[in-house]
Every structure is written in structure tokens, then in C-alpha cells.
mmCIF file of C-alpha atoms in Angstrom:
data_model
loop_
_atom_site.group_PDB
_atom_site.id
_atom_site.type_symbol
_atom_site.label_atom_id
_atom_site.label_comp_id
_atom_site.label_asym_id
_atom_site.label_seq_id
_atom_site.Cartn_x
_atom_site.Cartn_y
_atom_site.Cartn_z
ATOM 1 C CA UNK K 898 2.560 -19.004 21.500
ATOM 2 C CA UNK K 899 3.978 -18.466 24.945
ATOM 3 C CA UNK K 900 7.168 -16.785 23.950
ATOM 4 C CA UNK K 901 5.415 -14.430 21.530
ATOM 5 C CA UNK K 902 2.578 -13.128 24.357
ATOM 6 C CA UNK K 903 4.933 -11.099 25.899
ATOM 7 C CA UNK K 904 6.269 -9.548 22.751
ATOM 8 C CA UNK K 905 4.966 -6.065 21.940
ATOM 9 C CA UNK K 906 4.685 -5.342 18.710
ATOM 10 C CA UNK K 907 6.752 -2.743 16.468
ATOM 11 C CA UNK K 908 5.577 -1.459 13.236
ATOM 12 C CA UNK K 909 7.605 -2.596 10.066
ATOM 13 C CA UNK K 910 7.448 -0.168 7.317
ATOM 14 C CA UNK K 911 5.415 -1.713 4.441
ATOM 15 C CA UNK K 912 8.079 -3.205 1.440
ATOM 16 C CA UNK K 913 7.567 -1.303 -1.537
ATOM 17 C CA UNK K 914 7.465 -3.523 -4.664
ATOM 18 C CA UNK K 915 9.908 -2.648 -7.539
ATOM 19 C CA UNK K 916 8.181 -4.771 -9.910
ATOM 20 C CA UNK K 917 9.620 -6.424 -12.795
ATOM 21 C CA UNK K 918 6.156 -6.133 -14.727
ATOM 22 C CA UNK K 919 5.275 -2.416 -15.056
ATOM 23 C CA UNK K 920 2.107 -1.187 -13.430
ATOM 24 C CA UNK K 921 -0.498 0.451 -14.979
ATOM 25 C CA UNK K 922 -2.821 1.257 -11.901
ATOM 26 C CA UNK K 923 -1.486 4.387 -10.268
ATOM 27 C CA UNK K 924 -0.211 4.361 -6.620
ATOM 28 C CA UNK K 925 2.026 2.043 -4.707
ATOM 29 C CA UNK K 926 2.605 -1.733 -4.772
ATOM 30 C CA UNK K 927 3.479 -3.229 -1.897
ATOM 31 C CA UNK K 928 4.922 -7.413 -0.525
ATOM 32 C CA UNK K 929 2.566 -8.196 1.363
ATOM 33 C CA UNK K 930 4.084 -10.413 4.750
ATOM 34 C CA UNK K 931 3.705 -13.738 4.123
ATOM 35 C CA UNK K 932 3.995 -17.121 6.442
ATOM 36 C CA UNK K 933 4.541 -20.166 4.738
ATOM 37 C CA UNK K 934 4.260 -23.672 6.044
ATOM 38 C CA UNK K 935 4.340 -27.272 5.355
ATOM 39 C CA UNK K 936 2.918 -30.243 6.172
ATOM 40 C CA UNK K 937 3.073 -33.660 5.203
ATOM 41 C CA UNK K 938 -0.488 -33.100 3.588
ATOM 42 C CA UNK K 939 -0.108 -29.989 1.804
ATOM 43 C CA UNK K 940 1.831 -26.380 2.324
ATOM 44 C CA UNK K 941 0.016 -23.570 3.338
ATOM 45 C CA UNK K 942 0.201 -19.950 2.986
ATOM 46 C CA UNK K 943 -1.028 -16.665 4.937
ATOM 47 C CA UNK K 944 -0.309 -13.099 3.688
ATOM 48 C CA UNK K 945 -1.489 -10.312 5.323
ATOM 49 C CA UNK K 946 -3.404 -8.041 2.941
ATOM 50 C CA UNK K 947 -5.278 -5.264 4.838
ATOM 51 C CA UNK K 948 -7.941 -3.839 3.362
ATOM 52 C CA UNK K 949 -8.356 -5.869 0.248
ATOM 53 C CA UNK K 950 -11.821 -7.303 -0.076
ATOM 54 C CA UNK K 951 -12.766 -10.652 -1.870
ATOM 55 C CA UNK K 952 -13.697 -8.864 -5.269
ATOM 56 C CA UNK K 953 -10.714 -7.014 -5.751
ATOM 57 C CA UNK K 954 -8.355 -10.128 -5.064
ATOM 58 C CA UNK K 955 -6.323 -12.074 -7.477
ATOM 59 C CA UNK K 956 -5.199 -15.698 -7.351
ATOM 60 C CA UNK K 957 -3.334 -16.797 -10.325
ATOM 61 C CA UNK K 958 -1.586 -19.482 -11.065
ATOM 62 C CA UNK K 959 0.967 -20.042 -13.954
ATOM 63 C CA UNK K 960 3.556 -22.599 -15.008
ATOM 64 C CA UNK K 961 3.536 -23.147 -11.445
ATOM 65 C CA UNK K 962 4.004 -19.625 -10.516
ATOM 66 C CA UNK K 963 1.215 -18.294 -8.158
ATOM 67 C CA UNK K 964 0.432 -14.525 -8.030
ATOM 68 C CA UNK K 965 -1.199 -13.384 -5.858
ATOM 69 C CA UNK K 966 -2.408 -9.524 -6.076
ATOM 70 C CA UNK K 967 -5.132 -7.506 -3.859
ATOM 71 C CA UNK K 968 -6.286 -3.860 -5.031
ATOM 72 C CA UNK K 969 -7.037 -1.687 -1.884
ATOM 73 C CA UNK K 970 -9.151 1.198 -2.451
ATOM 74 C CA UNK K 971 -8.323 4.280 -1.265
ATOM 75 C CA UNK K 972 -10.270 4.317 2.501
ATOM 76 C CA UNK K 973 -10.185 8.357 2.689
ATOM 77 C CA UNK K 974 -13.462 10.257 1.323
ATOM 78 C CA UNK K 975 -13.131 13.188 -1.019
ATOM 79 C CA UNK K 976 -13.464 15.925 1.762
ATOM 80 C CA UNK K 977 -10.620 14.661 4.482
ATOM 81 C CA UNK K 978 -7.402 15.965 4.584
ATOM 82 C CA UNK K 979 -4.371 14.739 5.892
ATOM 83 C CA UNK K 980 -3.656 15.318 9.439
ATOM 84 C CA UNK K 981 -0.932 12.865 10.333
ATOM 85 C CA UNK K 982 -0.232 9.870 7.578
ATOM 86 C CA UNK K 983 2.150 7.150 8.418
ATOM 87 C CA UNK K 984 1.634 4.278 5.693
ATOM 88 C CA UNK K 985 0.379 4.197 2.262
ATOM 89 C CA UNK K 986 -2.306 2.335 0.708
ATOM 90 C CA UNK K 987 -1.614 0.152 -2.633
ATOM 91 C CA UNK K 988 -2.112 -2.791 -3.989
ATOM 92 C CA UNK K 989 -0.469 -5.820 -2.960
ATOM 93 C CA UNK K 990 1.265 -8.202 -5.263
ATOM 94 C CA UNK K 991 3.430 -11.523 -4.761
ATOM 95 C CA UNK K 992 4.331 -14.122 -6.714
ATOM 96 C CA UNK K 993 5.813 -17.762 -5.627
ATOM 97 C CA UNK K 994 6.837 -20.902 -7.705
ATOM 98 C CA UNK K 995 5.020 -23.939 -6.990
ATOM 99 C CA UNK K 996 6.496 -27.495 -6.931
ATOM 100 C CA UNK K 997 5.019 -29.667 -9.584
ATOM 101 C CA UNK K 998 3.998 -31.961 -6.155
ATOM 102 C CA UNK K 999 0.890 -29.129 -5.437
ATOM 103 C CA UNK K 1000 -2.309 -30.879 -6.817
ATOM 104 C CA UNK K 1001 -3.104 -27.281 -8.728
ATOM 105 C CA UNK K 1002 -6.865 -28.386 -9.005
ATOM 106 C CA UNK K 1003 -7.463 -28.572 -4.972
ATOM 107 C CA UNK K 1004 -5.944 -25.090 -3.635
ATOM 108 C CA UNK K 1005 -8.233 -23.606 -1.429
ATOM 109 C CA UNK K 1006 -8.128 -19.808 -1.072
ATOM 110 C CA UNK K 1007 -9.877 -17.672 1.899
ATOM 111 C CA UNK K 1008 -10.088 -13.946 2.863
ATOM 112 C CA UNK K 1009 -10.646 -13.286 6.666
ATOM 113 C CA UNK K 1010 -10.316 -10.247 8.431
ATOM 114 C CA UNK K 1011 -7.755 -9.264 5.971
ATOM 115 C CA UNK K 1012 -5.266 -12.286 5.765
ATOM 116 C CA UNK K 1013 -5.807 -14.562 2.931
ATOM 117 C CA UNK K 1014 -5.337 -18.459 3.870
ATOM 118 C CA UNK K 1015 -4.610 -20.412 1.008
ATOM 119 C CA UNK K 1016 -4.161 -23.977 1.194
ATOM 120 C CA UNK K 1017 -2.038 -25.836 -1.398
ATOM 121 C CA UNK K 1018 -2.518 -29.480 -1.187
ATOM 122 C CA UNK K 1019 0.150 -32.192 -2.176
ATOM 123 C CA UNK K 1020 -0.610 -34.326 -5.183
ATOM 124 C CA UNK K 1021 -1.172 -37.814 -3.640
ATOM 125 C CA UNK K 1022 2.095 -39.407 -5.177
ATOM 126 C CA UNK K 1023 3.796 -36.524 -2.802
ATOM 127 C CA UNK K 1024 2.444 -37.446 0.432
ATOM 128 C CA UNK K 1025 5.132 -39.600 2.258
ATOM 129 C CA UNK K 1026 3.937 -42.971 2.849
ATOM 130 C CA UNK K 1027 4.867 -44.742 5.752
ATOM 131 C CA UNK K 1028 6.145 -47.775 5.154
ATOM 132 C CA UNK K 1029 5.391 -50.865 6.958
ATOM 133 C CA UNK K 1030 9.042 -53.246 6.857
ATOM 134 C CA UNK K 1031 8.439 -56.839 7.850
ATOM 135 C CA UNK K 1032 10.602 -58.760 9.560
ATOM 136 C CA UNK K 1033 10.689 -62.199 9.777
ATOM 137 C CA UNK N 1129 4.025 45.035 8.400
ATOM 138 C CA UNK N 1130 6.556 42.807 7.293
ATOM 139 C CA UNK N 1131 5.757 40.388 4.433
ATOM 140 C CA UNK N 1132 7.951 37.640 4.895
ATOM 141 C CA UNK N 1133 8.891 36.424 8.028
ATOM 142 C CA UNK N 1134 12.831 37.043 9.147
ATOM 143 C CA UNK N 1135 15.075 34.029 8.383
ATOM 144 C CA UNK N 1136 17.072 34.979 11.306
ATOM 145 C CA UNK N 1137 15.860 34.263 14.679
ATOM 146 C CA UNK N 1138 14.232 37.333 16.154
ATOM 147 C CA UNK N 1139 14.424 37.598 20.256
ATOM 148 C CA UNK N 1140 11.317 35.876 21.677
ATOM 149 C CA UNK N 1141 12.071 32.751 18.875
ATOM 150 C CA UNK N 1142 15.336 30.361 20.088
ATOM 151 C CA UNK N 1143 17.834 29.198 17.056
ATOM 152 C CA UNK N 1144 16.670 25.798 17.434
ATOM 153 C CA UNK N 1145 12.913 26.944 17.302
ATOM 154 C CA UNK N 1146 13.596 28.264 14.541
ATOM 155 C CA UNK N 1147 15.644 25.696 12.756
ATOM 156 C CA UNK N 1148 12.443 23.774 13.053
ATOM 157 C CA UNK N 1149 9.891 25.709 12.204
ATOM 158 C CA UNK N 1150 12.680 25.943 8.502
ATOM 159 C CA UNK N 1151 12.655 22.062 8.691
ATOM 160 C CA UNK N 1152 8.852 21.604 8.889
ATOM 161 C CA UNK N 1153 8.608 24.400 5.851
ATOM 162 C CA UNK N 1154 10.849 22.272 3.951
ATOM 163 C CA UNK N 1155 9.451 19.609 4.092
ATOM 164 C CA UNK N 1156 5.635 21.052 3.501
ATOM 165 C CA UNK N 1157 7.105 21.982 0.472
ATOM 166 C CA UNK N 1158 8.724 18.848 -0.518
ATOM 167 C CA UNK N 1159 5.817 17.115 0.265
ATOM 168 C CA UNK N 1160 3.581 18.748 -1.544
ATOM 169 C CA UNK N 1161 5.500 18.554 -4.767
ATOM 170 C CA UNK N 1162 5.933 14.644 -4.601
ATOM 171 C CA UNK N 1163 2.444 14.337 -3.271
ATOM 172 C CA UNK N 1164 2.056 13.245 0.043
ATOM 173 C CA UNK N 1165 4.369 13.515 2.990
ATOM 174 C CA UNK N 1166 4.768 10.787 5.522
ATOM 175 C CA UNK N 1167 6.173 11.065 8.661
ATOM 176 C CA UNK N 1168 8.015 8.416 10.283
ATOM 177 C CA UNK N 1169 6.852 7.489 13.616
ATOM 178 C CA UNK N 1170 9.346 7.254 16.723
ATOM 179 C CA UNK N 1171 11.051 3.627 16.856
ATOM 180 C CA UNK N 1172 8.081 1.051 18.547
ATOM 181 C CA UNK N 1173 4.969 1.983 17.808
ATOM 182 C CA UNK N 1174 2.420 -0.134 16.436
ATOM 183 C CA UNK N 1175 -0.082 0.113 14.944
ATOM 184 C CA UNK N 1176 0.825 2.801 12.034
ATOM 185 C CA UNK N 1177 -1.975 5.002 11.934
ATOM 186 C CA UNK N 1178 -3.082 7.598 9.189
ATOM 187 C CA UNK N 1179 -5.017 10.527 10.896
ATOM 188 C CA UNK N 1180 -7.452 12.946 9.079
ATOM 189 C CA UNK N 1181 -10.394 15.254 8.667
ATOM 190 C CA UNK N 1182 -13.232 16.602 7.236
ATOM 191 C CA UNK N 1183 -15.548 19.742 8.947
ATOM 192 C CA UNK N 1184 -17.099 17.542 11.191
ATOM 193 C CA UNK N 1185 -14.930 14.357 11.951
ATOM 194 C CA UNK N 1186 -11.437 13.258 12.947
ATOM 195 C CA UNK N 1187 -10.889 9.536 11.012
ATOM 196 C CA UNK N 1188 -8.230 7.192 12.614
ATOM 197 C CA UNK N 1189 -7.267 4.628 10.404
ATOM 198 C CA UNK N 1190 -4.646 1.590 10.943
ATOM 199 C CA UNK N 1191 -3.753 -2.031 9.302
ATOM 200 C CA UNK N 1192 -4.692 -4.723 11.673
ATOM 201 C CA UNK N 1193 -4.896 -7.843 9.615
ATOM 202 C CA UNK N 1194 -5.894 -10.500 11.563
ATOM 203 C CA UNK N 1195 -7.403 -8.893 14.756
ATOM 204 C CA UNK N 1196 -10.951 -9.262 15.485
ATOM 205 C CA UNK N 1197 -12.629 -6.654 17.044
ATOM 206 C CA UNK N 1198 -12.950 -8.368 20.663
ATOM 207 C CA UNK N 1199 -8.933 -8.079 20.487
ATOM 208 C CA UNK N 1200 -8.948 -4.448 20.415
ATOM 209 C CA UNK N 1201 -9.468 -1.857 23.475
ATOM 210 C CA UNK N 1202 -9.855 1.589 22.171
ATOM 211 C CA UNK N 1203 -10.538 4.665 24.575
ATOM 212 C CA UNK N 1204 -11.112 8.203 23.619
ATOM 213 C CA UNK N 1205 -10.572 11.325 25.628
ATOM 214 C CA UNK N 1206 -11.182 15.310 24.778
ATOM 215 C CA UNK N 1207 -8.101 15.501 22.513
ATOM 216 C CA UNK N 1208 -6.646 11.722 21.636
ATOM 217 C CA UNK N 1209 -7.470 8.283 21.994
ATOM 218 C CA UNK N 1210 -5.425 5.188 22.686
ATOM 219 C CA UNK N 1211 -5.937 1.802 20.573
ATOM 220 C CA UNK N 1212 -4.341 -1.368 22.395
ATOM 221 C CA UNK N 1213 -4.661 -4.708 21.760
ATOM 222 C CA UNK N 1214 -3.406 -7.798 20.824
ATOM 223 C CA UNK N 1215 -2.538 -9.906 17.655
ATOM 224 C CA UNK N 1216 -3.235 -13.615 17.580
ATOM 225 C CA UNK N 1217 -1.790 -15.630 15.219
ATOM 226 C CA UNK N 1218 -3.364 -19.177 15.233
ATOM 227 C CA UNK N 1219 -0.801 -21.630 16.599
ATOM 228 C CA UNK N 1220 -0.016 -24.807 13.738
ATOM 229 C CA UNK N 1221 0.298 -27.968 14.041
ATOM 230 C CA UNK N 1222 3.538 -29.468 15.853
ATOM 231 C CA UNK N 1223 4.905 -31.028 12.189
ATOM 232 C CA UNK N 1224 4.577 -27.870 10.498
ATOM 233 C CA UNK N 1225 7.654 -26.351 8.791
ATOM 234 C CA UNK N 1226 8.240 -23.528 7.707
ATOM 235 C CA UNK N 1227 9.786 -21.752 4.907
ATOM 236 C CA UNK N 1228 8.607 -18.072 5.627
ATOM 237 C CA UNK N 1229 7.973 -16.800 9.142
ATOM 238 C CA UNK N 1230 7.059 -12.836 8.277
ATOM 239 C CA UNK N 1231 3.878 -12.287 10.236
ATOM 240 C CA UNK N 1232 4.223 -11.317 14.110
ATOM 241 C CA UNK N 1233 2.324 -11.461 16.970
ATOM 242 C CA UNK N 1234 1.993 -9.488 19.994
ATOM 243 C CA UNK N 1235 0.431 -6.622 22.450
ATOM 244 C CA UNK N 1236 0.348 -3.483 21.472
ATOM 245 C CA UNK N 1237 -0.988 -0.045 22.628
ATOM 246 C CA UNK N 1238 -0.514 3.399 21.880
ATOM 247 C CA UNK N 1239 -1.852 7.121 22.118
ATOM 248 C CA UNK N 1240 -3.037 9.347 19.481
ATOM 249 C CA UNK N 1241 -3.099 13.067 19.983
ATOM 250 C CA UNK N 1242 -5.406 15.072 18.115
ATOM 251 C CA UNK N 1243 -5.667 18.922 16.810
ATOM 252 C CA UNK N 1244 -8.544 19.356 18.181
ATOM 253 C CA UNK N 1245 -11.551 18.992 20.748
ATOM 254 C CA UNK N 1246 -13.619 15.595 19.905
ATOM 255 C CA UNK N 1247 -17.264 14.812 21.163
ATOM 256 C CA UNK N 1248 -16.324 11.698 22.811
ATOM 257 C CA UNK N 1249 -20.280 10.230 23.440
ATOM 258 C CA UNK N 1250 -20.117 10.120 19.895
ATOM 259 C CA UNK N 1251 -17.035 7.889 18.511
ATOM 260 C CA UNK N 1252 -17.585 4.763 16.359
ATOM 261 C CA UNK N 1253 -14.700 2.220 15.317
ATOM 262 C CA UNK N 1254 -15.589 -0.594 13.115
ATOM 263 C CA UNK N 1255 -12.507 -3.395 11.635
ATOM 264 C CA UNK N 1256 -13.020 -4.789 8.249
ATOM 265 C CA UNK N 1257 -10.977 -5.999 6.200
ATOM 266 C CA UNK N 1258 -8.585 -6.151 8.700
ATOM 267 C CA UNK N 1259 -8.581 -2.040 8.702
ATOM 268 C CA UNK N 1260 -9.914 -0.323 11.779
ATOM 269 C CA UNK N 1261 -11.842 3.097 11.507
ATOM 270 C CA UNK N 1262 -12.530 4.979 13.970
ATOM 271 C CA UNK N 1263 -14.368 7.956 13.264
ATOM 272 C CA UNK N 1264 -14.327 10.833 16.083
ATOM 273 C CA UNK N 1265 -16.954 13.786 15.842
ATOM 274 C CA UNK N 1266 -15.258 17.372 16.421
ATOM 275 C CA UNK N 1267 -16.356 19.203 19.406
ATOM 276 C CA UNK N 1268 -19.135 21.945 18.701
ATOM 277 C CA UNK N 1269 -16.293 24.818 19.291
ATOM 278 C CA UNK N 1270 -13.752 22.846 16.986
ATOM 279 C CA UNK N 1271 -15.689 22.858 14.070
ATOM 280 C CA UNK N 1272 -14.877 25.440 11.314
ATOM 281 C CA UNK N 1273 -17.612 28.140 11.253
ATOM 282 C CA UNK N 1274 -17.959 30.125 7.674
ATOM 283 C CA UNK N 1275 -18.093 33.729 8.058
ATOM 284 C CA UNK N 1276 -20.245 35.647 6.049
ATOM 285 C CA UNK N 1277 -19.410 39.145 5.549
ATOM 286 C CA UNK N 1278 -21.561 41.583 5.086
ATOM 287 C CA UNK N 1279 -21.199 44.115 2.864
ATOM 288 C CA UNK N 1280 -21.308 47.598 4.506
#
């Protein structure tokens, strides 16, 4: 984490979804940024999904294709006006295709603080076995 | 008394003042036909913040996924505030690979102006979600006051 201390931060603009399944909830849909990572036990993924709250989040998963979709509620009340806006609000909706090694009955999902952890475990005939070669 | 204001510049009014104050009505009126207007902040800022208002508060809102609250400094003055902070993102493991790297991390800060006067004794920010809130009273003298008019 050293190198990324001294970073300062810059604001991305928000990816707007052009969705290949038509929406029927009015308002934007955005990609929400993801990290991805794997280890030998299992891959894991963290999208950042501000302002979604447990309820209103979606974890599907299809012929190996995981969706996952958050619905943010507008945060304004009905009196406030706009002063100065700089993002949207929208849902959030991303979809990945799973390797057949993902044990599908183990994936662990969690909403913290806004980013969604969800753990994807390997099936056990995935895990890499060491393997012990005699000599002698 | 005239109507409409002059398109051409009148004396106390520069071209260029006035070339902006044409810009900013175009756009109010763009805006408001395709909704909502957004205006794109000057290159390194984070975080993006939407400001508004009711008759009594100021609301400053931002996306901060992942910060806890103990990350965040946030100090108010008359007319702005400043949020600063800092986004952690949990180191991994050493054999970890991986396939998408989107998420940053890193120290921010930056400075809000606001229209008006706020009562600064009286500010409250609270993150959930990973959205901070921070709600900032208007000053007495700020606040809209309804006129009644009475009839003669």
C-alpha cells in the first residue's frame, strides 16, 4: 500500500451502462468499479456500490453468469433543490461469467460501507494440489 | 423599463462577461429541458459532491464507498466546508492475482463553497452506505422569509 499513500485521489466520472436488456426502472444505470482477484482457494470480488443497501441488492447467478445489480434510492427529499450536482444516482448493474471451477453453492456475498465483498470459492477438484514426487 | 435584457454588451458589462452570463442561460435552458444539468468539476477533485437545499438546510452529499467515518476530516466555516480524507483499500494476500484492478486508493481533500451563510454549531455528517451527508443549517439572515402583504 506504500506506493498508493501518496496518491491523491481524482474523481472518475461514473460509466453509464448501455444495457443490452432494456430497463424498466426509470433513471440511470451505472458499472459499478470492480476489483477482482484470485487465489489458489477461491476468486474474489469487490464492487463499489454507494448507497445501495442490503434489501435493494441483487445477486444472481445464471448458467454461470453472475449479475449483480443494486437499486439506490434517490438520497434528496422532496423540498431540496439543486444547488451544485456533479454525479447521478442509479442503479448499478454488472454481470460476469463464472468458470464451471466456482463451487456455485459456497459464494459468500457481503455489503459494508457500500462495497459488496463476494467470495467465490473453487470447487475442490480446482484447487491445485501440490504434489509430493519421490525420489528414490 | 426595458423588458428583455440587451444581447449586446452595455458599458459597465465586459464582452466576455457577457458571453457568460449567454453561456450559463444556455445551458439553464438546456438543462432544464433534459432534466437535470451537471456540471463538470475542474480536473482533480475528489470526492464528486452534489450540493442542495431546502428553507432551512444546505445538504452535501458524496460517494465514499469504503471509507469509514474515522477516515474522514470535515470542517465547516461561515460559507463552505472542506471534506478530506483518505481511502483504504485492504491490502491482499501476496498470491493474489488479479484480473480487474478498478478501485483506487488515496488522500483526498477539497473545499466546498456555499450560497449562503451556514450556522456552523449546528452541522451533522453521517456515512452510510458508503454515502456521506452532511447537512448544514442556514444562517438566521440566509433563510428565506415569506412576505405577507397587506392589503391597503
Amino acid at each position: 500500500m506504500t506506493a498508493s499513500e501518496a496518491k491523491a485521489l481524482e474523481a472518475k466520472e461514473k460509466q453509464e451502462v448501455s444495457a443490452d436488456v432494456e430497463q424498466t426502472r426509470p433513471g440511470p444505470t451505472f458499472t459499478p468499479a470492480v476489483d477482482i482477484f484470485e487465489t489458489d482457494t477461491g476468486i474474489t470480488l469487490l464492487a463499489d456500490m454507494p448507497g445501495v443497501k442490503a434489501k435493494k441488492l441483487d445477486i444472481d447467478l445464471q448458467k454461470s453468469v453472475l449479475t449483480i445489480k443494486g437499486e439506490v434510492d434517490a438520497p434528496e427529499g422532496p423540498n431540496e433543490t439543486d444547488v451544485l450536482r456533479e454525479y447521478n444516482t442509479g442503479s448499478y448493474v454488472r454481470q460476469f461469467a463464472l468458470s464451471d471451477a466456482i463451487d456455485q453453492s459456497k459464494i459468500h456475498a457481503e455489503l459494508k460501507e457500500g462495497v459488496l465483498k463476494l467470495v467465490l470459492p473453487k470447487a475442490e477438484k480446482a484447487v491445485p494440489r501440490k504434489i509430493a514426487v519421490k525420489t528414490g | 423599463m426595458a423588458i428583455m435584457r440587451p444581447f449586446w454588451p452595455t458599458r459597465d458589462s465586459s464582452v466576455f462577461g457577457e458571453l457568460d452570463r449567454m453561456r450559463r442561460d444556455m445551458e439553464r435552458l438546456f438543462g432544464g429541458l433534459s432534466g437535470r444539468s451537471f456540471r463538470q468539476p475542474t480536473a482533480g477533485v475528489f470526492p464528486l459532491t452534489n450540493v442542495t437545499e431546502d428553507n432551512d438546510n444546505y445538504y452535501v452529499r458524496a460517494e465514499l464507498p469504503g471509507t469509514k467515518a474515522e477516515d474522514l476530516d470535515i470542517s465547516v466555516r461561515g460559507d463552505g466546508l472542506s471534506i478530506a480524507g483518505e481511502r483504504k483499500l485492504p491490502e491482499e494476500k501476496e498470491d493474489a492475482r488479479y484480473h480487474r484492478k478498478e478501485r483506487e486508493a488515496g488522500k483526498f481533500s477539497r473545499m466546498i463553497g456555499l450560497p449562503g451563510q451556514i450556522n456552523t454549531e449546528k452541522v451533522e455528517a453521517h456515512c452510510t452506505d458508503g454515502m456521506l451527508t452532511i447537512v448544514l443549517p442556514k444562517a438566521e439572515a440566509a433563510k428565506p422569509r415569506q412576505i405577507s402583504v397587506k392589503a391597503a
